[in-house]
Short mmCIF file of C-alpha atoms in Angstrom, two decimals:
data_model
loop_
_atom_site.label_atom_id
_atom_site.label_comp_id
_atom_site.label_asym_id
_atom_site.label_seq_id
_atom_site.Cartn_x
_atom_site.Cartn_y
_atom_site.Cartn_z
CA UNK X 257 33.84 101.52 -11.85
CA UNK X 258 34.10 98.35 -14.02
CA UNK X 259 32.99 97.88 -17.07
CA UNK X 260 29.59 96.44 -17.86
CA UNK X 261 29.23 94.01 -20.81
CA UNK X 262 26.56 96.72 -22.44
CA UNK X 263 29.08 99.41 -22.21
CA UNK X 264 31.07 97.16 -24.99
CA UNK X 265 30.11 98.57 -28.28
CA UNK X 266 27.64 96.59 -30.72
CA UNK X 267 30.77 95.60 -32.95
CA UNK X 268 32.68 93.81 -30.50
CA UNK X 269 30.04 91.77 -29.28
CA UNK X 270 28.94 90.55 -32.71
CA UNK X 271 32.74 89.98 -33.21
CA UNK X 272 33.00 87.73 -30.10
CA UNK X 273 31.87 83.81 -30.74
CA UNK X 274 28.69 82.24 -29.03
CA UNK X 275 31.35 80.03 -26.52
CA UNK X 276 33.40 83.09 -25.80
CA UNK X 277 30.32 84.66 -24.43
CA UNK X 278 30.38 82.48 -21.43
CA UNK X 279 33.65 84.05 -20.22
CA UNK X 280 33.33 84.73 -16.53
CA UNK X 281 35.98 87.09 -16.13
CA UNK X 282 36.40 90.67 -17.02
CA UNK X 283 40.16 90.33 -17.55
CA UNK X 284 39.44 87.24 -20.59
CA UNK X 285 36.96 89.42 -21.88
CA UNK X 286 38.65 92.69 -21.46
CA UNK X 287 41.41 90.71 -23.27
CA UNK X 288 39.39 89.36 -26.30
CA UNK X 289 38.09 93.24 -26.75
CA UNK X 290 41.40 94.20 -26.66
CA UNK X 291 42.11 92.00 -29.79
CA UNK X 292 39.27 93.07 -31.26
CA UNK X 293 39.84 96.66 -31.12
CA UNK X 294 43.13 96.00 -32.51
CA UNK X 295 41.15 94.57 -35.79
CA UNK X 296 38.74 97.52 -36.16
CA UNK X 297 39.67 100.75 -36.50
CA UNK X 298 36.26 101.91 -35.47
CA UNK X 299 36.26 100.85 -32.16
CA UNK X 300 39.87 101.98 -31.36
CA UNK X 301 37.94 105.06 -28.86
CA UNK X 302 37.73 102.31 -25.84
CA UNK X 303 40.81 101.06 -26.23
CA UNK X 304 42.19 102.85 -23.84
CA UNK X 305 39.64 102.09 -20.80
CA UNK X 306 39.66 98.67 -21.75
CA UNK X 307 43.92 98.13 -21.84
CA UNK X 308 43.21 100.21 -18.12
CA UNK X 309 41.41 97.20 -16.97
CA UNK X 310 42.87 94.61 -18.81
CA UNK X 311 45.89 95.67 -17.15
CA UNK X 312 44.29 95.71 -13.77
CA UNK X 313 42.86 92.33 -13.91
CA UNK X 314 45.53 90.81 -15.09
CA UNK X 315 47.17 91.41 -11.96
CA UNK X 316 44.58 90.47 -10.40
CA UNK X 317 45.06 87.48 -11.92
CA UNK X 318 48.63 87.14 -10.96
CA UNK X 319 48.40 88.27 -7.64
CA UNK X 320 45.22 85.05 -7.14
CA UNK X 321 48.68 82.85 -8.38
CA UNK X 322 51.04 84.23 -5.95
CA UNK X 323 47.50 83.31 -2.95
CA UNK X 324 47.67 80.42 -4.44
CA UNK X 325 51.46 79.29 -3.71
CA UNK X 326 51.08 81.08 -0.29
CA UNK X 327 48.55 78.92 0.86
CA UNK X 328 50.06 75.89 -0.53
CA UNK X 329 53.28 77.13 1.88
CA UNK X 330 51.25 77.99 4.83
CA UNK X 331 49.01 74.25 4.79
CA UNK X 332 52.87 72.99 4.79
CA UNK X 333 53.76 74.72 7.75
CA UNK X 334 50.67 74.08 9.30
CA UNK X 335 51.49 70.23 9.45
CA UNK X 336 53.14 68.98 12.93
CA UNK X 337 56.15 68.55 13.31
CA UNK X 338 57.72 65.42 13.59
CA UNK X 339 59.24 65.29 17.75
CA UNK X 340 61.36 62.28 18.87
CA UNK X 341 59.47 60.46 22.14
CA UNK X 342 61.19 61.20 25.11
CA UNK X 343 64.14 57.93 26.10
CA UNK X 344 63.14 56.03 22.20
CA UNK X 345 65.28 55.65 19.96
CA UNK X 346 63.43 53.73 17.19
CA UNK X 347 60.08 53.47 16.85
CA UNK X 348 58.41 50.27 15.05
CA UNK X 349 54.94 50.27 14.22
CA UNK X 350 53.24 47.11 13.01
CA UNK X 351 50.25 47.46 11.02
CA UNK X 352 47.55 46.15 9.33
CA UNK X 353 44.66 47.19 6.61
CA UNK X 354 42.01 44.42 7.56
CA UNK X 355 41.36 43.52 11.32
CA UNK X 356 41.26 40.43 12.52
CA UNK X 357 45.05 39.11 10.60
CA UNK X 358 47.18 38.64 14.00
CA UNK X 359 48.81 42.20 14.01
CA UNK X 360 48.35 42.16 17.41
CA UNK X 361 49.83 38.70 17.86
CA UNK X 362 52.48 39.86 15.70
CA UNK X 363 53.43 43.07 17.79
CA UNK X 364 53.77 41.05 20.55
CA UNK X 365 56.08 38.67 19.09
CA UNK X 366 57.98 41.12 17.52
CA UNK X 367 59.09 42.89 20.50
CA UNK X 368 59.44 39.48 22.50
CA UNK X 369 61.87 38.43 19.35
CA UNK X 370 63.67 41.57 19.55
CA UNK X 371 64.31 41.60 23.45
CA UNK X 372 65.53 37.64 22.97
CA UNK X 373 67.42 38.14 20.01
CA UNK X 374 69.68 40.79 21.26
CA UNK X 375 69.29 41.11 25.23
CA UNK X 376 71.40 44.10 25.90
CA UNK X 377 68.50 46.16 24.18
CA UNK X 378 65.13 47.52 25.72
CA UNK X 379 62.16 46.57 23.74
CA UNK X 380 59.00 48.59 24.58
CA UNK X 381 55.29 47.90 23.59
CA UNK X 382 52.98 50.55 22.89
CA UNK X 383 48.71 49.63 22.29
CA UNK X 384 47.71 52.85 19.75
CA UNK X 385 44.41 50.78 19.16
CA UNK X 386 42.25 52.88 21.42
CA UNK X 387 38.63 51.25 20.45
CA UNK X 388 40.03 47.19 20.74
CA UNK X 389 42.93 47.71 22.75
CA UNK X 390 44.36 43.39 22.81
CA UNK X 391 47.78 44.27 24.22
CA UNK X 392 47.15 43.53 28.11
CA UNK X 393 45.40 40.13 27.58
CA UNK X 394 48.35 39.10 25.44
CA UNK X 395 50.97 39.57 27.83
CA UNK X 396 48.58 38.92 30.89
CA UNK X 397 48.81 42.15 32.69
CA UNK X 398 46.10 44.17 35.12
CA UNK X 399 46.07 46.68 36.70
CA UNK X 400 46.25 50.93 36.27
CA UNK X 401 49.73 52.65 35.54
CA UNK X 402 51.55 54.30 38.39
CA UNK X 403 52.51 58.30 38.35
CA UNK X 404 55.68 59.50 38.61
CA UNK X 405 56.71 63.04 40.26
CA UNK X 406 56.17 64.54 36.89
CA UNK X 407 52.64 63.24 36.09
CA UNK X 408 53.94 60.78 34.21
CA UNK X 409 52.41 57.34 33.68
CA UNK X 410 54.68 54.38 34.50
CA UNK X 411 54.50 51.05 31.84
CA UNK X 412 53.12 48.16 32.90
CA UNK X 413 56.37 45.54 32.74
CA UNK X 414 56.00 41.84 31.55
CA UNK X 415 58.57 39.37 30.27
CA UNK X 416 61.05 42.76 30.48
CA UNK X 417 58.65 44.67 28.12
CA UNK X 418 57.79 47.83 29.25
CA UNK X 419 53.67 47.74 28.24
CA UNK X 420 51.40 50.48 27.95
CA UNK X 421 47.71 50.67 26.57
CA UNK X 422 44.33 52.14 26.61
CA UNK X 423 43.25 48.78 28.30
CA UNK X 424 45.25 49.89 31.41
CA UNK X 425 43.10 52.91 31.47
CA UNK X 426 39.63 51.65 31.59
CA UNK X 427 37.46 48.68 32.68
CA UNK X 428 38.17 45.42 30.53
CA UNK X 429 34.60 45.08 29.58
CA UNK X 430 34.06 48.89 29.27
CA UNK X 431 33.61 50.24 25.70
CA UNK X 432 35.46 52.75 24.43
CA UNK X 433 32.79 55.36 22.41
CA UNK X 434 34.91 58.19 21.41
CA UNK X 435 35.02 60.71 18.71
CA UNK X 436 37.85 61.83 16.92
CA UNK X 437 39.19 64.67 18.59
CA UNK X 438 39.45 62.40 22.14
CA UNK X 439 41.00 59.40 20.10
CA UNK X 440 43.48 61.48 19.20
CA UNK X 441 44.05 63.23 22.43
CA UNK X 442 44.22 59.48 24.17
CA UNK X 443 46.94 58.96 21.58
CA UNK X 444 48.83 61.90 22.48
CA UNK X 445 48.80 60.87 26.35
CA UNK X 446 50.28 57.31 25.22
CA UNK X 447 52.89 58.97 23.31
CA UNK X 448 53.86 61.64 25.26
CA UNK X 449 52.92 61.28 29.16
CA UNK X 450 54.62 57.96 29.39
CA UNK X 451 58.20 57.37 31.18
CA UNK X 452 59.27 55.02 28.73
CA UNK X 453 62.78 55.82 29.87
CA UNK X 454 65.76 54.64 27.97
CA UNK X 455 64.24 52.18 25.20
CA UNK X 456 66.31 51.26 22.31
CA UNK X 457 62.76 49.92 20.10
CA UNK X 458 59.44 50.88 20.51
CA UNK X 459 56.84 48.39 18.95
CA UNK X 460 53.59 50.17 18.20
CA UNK X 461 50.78 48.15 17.73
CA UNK X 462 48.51 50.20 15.17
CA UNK X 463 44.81 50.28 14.50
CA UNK X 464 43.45 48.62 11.52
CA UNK X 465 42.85 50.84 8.97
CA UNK X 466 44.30 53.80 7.48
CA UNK X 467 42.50 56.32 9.48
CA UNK X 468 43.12 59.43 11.78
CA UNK X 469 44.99 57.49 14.23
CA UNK X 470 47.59 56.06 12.09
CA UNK X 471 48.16 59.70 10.26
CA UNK X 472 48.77 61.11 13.44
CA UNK X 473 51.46 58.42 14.73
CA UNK X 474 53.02 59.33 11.33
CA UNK X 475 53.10 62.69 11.47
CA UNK X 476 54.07 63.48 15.05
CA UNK X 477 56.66 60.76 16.01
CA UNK X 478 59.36 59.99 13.25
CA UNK X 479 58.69 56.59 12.41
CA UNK X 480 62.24 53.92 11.42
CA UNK X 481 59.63 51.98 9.72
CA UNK X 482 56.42 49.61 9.45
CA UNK X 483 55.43 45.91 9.51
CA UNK X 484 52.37 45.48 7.33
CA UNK X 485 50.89 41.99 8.41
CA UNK X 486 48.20 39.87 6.17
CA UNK X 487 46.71 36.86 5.67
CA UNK X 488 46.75 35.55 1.86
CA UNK X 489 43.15 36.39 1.83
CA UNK X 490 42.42 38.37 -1.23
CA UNK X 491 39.78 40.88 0.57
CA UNK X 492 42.84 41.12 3.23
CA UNK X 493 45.71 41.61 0.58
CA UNK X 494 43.18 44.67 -0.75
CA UNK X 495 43.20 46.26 2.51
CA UNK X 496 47.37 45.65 3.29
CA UNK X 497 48.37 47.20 -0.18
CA UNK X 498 46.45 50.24 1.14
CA UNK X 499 48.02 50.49 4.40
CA UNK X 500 51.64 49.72 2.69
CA UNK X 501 50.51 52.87 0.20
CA UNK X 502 49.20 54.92 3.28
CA UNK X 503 53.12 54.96 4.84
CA UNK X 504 54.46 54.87 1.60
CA UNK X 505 52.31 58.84 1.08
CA UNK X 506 54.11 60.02 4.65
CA UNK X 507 57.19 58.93 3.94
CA UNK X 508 57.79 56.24 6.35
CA UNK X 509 59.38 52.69 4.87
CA UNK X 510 58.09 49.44 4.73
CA UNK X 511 60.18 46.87 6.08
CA UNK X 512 58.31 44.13 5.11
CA UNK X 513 55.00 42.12 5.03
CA UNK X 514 54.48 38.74 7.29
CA UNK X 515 51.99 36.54 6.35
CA UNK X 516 49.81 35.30 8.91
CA UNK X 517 47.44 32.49 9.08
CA UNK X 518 49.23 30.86 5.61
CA UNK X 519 48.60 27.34 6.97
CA UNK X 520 46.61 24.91 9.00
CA UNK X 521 48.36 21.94 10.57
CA UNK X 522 45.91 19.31 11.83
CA UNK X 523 47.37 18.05 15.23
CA UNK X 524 46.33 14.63 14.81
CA UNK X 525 47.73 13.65 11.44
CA UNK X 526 50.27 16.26 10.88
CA UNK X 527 48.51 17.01 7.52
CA UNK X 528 48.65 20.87 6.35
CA UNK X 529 46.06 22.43 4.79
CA UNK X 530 46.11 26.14 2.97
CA UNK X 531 42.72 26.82 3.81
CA UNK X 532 43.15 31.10 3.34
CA UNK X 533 45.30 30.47 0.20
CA UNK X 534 48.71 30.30 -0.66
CA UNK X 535 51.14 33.14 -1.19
CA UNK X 536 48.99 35.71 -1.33
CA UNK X 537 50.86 38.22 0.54
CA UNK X 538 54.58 37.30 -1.23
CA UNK X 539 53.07 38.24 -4.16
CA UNK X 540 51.68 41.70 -2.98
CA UNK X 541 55.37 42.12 -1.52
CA UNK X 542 56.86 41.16 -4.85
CA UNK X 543 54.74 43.54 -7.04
CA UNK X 544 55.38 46.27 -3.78
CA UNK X 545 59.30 46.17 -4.44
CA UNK X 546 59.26 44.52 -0.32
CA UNK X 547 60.14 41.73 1.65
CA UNK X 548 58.75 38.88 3.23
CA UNK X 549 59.70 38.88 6.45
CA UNK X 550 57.73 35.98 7.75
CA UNK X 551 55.28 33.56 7.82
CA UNK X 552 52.24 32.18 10.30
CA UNK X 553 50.91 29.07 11.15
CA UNK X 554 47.24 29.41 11.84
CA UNK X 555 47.80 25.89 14.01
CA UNK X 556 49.06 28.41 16.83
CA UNK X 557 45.20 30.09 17.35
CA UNK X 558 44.00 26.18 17.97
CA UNK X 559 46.34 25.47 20.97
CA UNK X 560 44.82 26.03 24.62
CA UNK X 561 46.94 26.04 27.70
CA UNK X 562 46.13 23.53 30.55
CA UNK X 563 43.69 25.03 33.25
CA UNK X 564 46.37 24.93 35.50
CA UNK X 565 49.02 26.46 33.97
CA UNK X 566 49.19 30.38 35.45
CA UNK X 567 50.85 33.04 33.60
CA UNK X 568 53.14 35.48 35.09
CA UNK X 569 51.37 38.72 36.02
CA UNK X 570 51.40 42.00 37.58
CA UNK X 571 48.66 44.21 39.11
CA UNK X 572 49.25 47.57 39.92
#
């Protein structure tokens, strides 16, 4: 049976100091009575049940420690492990803090640069915003996803990029009112029921935000790095050096930050105008130890196609 604090003779608690007396252990106390005892002679008869338990919660107290480091080891195991996508290669994900900057716009270009730049590789396109999905009105494509004989879901192919999104899934005007646990299970379709087949770079549009969605892509699917795009906003910049912090905590690199929306070009006079500020996001890249790997010119959201024009589609 352990030791009550009456059972502690009369001298040892007048001994102890008024703080001490808010001890909540019995091994710190058992500990200051052993030091005690040690001082006074008088009190040397329960020195021996006291060392007893001193001794014994003490390694308590060690043995808490050694839970402690276990569990530390066993929330590190319990983490997922990173596995490769099935025909990728690389996988690019382009992402943004603040909605609302072009990272959609810039995805798209990204992968149509790619794919132009070097035509002997396969560019693919992936939509991981579930709630806004923007990818299948930007490259003007309809339709549901074919099966394959292993339950797989075919991409949707425009311009030679392999497409797939949530948009593909559901109605266009159909909202998307998920919790959690279903985001993230949509995100593990898109990942891993897709034929993809042999693709050399996989451009991920991300979410805005540094939420569930993007810690998941992160920690599941080894990542070659990210795009963080921005306009020179400051409220924007705020939101971008957390996302750039975000991949920098799960170890995936930042290749760079393009700056969208940097400047207005009136199509009458030719005159520019910064009317979101100027070099807001080289400066966040400077002070980040990154590159700029581009700029935006906000005249490009102004200019509307002629009624006739028709894109190229495909419907399913």
């Amino acid at each position: 049976q352990l030791p009550m604090l009456h059972d502690i003779p009369c001298t040892v608690v007048c001994c102890l100091h008024p703080k001490d007396m808010a001890l909540s252990t019995y091994c710190r106390l058992a500990s200051v009575h052993k030091l005690v005892v040690h001082c006074n002679p008088a009190t040397r008869h329960g020195q021996d049940l006291f060392t007893k338990h001193c001794i014994r919660f003490q390694s308590a107290g060690s043995a808490g420690l050694s839970r402690q480091e276990k569990q530390k080891q066993h929330m590190a195991r319990g983490l997922p492990k990173q596995k490769p996508i099935p025909g990728v290669k690389q996988v690019v994900v382009v992402a943004s803090g603040k909605g609302g900057v072009g990272k959609s716009t810039t995805a798209v270009n990204l992968a149509l640069g790619i794919a132009a730049n070097d035509p002997s590789k396969v560019v693919g396109l992936l939509d991981a915003d579930v709630y806004g999905p923007s990818i299948p009105k930007l490259m003007n494509l309809r339709g549901n996803p074919e099966l394959t004989d292993k339950n797989l879901m075919r991409p949707l192919v425009n311009y030679g990029i392999p497409c797939m999104s949530m948009g593909f899934l559901v109605d266009e005007t159909a909202p998307i009112v998920w919790r959690g646990l279903m985001v993230m299970s949509a995100i593990e379709k898109l990942l891993r029921q897709v034929e993809w087949g042999p693709v050399d770079y996989l451009v991920v549009d991300m979410p805005p935000g540094t939420g569930d969605v993007q810690l998941s892509i992160t920690q599941n699917v080894p990542i070659a790095g990210a795009v963080i795009v921005s306009t020179p906003q400051d409220i924007a910049l705020l939101d971008a050096r957390r996302g750039a912090e975000m991949f920098r905590k799960v170890h995936v690199p930042v290749l760079g930050f393009v700056q969208n929306m940097s400047v207005f070009q009136c199509p009458n006079c030719q005159h520019q105008s910064h009317i979101f500020g100027t070099d807001g996001a080289r400066e966040l890249a400077r002070s980040l130890g990154v590159e700029v790997l581009g700029e935006g010119d906000a005249t490009a959201l102004h200019i509307a196609l002629p009624q006739e024009h028709v894109w190229p589609s495909r419907e399913v």
